[in-house]
Tab-separated table of C-alpha atoms in Angstrom:
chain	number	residue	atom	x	y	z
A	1	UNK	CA	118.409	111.250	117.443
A	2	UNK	CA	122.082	110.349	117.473
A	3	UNK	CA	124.211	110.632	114.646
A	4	UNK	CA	126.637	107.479	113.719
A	5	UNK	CA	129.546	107.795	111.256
A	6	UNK	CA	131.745	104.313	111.492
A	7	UNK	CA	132.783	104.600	114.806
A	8	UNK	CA	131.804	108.380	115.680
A	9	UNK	CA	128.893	108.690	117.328
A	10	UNK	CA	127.126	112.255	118.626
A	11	UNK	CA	125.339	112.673	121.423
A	12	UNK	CA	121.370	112.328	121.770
A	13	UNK	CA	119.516	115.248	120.330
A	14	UNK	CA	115.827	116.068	120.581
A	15	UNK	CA	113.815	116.338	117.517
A	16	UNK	CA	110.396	118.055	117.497
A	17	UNK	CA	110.330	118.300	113.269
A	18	UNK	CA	110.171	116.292	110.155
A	19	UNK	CA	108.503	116.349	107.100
A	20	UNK	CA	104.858	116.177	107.011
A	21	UNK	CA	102.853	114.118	104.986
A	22	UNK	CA	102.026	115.440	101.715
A	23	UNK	CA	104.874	116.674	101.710
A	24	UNK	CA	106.776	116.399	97.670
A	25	UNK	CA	109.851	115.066	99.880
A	26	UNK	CA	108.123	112.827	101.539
A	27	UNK	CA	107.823	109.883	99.579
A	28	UNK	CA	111.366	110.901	98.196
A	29	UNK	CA	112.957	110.368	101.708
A	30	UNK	CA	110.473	107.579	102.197
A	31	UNK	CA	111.920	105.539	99.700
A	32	UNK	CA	115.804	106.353	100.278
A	33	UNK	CA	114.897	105.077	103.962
A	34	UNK	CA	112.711	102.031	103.568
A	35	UNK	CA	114.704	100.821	100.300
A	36	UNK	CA	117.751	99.016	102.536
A	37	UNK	CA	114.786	97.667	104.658
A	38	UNK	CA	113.128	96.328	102.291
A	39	UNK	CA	116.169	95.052	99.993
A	40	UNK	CA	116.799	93.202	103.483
A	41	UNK	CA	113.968	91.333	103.784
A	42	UNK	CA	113.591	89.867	100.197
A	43	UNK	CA	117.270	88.598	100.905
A	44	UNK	CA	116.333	87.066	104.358
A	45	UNK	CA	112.566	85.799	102.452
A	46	UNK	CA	114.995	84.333	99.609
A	47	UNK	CA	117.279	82.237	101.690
A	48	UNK	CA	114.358	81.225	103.897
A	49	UNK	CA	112.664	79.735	100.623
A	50	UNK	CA	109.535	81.652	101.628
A	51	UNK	CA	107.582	82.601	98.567
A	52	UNK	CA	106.442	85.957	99.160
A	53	UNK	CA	106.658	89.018	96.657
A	54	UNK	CA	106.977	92.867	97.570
A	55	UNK	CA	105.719	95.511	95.551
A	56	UNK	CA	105.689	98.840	96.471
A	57	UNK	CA	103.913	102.244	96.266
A	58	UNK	CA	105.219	105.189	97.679
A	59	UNK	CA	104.821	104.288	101.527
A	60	UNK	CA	102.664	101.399	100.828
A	61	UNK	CA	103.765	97.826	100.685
A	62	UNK	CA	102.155	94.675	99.592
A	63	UNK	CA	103.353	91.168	100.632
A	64	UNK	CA	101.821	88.725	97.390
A	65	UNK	CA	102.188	84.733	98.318
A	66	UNK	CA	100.658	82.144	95.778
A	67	UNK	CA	99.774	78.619	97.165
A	68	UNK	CA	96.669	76.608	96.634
A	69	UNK	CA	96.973	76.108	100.341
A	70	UNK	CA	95.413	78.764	102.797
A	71	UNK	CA	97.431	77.377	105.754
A	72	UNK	CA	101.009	77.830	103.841
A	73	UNK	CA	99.794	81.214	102.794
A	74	UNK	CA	98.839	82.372	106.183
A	75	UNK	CA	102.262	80.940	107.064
A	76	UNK	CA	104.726	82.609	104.943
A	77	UNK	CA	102.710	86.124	105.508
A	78	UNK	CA	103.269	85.170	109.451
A	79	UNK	CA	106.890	85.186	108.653
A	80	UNK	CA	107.198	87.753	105.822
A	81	UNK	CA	105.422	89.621	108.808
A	82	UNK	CA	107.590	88.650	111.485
A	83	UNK	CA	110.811	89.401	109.636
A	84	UNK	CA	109.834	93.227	108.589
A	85	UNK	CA	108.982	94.097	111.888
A	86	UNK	CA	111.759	92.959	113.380
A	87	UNK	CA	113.800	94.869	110.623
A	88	UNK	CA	112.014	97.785	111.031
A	89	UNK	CA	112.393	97.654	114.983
A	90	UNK	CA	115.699	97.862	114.195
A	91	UNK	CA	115.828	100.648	112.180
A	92	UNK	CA	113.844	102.266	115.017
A	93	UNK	CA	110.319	102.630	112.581
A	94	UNK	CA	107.099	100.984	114.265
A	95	UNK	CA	103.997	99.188	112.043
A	96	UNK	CA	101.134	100.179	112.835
A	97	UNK	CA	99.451	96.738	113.350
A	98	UNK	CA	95.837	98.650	113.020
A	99	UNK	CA	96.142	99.230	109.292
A	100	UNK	CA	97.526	95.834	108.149
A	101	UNK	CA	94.924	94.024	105.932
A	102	UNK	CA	94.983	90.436	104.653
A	103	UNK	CA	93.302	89.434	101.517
A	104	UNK	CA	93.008	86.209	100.051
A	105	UNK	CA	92.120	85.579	96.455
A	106	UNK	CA	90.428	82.115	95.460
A	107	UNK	CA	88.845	80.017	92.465
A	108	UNK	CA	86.917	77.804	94.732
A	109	UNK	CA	83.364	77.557	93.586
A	110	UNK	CA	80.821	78.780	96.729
A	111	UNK	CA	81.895	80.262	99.986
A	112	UNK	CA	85.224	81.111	100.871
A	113	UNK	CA	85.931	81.744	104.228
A	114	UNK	CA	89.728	81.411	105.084
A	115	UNK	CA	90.797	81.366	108.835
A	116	UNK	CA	92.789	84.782	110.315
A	117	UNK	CA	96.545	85.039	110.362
A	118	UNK	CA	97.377	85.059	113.826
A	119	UNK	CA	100.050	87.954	114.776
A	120	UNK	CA	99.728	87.281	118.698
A	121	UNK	CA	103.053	85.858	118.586
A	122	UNK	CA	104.767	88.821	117.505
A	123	UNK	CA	103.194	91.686	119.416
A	124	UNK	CA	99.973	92.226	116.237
A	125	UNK	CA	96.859	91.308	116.624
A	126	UNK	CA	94.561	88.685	114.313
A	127	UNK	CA	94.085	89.969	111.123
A	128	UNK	CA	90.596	88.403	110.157
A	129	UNK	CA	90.679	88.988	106.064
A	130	UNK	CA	88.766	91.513	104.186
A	131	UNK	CA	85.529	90.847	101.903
A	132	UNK	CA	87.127	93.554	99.447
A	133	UNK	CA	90.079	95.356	99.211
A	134	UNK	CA	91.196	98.681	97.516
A	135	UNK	CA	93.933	98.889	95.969
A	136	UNK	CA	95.711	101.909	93.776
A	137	UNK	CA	91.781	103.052	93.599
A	138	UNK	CA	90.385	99.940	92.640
A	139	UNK	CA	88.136	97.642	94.599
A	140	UNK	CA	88.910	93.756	94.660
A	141	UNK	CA	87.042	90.935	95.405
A	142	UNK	CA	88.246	87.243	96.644
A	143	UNK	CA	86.988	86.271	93.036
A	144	UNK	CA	87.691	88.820	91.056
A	145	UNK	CA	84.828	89.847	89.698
A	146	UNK	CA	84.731	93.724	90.294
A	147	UNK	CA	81.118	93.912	91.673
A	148	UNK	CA	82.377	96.101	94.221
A	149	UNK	CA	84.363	98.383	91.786
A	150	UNK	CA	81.810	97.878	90.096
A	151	UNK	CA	78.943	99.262	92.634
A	152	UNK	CA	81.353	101.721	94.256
A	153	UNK	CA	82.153	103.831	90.924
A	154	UNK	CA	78.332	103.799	89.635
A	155	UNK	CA	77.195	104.754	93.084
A	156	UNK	CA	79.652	107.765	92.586
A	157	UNK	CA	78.420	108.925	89.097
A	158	UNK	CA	74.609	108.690	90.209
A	159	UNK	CA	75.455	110.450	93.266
A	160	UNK	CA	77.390	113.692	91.193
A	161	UNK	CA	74.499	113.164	88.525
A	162	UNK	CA	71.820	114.095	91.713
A	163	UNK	CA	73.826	116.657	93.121
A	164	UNK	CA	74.023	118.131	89.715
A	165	UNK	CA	70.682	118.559	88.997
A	166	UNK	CA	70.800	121.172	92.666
A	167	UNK	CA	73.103	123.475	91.069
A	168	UNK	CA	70.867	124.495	88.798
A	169	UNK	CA	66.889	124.969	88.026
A	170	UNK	CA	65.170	126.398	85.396
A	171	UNK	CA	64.646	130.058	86.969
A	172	UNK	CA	68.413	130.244	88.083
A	173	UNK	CA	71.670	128.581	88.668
A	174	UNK	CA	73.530	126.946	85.992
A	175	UNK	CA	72.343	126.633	82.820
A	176	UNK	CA	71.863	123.116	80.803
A	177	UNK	CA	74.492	123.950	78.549
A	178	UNK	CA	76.969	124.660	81.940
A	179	UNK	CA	75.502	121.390	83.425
């Protein structure tokens, strides 16, 4: 780590600490870090007229572009993509190309089965989209019809319902009432 202050700079020290995740000042120092980042990129997306939101959550972001075509979707996430790494290359942070997900919602009627985005160029991989996504703890489909929030949550309830009825038995354990 080296310390800059206008033109002062300190020599290179070794680190071997932070702040863990989980941490309450982690997200805290998360945010002061990434904000300038981030604040970047929707300038350089705005003068680039690519149409690409940013919300974010703590230390997760999500890149939201609206087109009716899948090829200048798949384009302006390549570049949304392409500009945020190279910002955060230079502010010495890494993505972690593993956990990037694309997701694509549609209203066509029938199958819907839109083509990767291909990061290749720019040192990712192919990110092949998802059937579902989570999100905030709910599950999303390409047509937004929950089924798989849906499933997930009333798979959940049956499951506590069954392990439930182990706790307890009629010559010990918890009683109904407790159940």
């Amino acid at each position: 780590m080296t310390y800059l202050w206008n033109n002062f700079s300190s020599p290179l020290h070794n680190i071997d600490v932070g702040i863990g995740q989980g941490s309450a000042l982690s997200p805290i120092l998360s945010a002061l870090y990434l904000f300038p980042i981030f604040y970047i990129l929707e300038k350089q997306l705005k003068n680039l007229k690519i149409s690409v939101s940013i919300l974010s959550f703590v230390d997760d972001r999500l890149f939201i572009s609206q087109n009716k075509s899948i090829h200048v979707l798949n384009t302006n996430l390549f570049c949304s993509y392409n500009i945020v790494s190279n910002l955060l290359t230079k502010f010495s942070l890494v993505i972690e190309h593993g956990k990037t997900e694309v997701f694509h919602f549609s209203r066509q009627r029938g199958g819907f089965n839109p083509p990767p985005v291909d990061l290749t160029l720019i040192g990712g991989t192919f990110l092949h989209p998802n059937e579902s996504w989570q999100y905030l703890e709910f599950y999303f489909d390409c047509k937004l019809s929950f089924r798989h929030h849906i499933n997930f949550y009333s798979n959940k309830v049956i499951s506590t319902i069954k392990c439930m009825k182990m706790l307890g038995n009629s010559s010990r354990g918890l009683i109904s009432l407790q159940k």
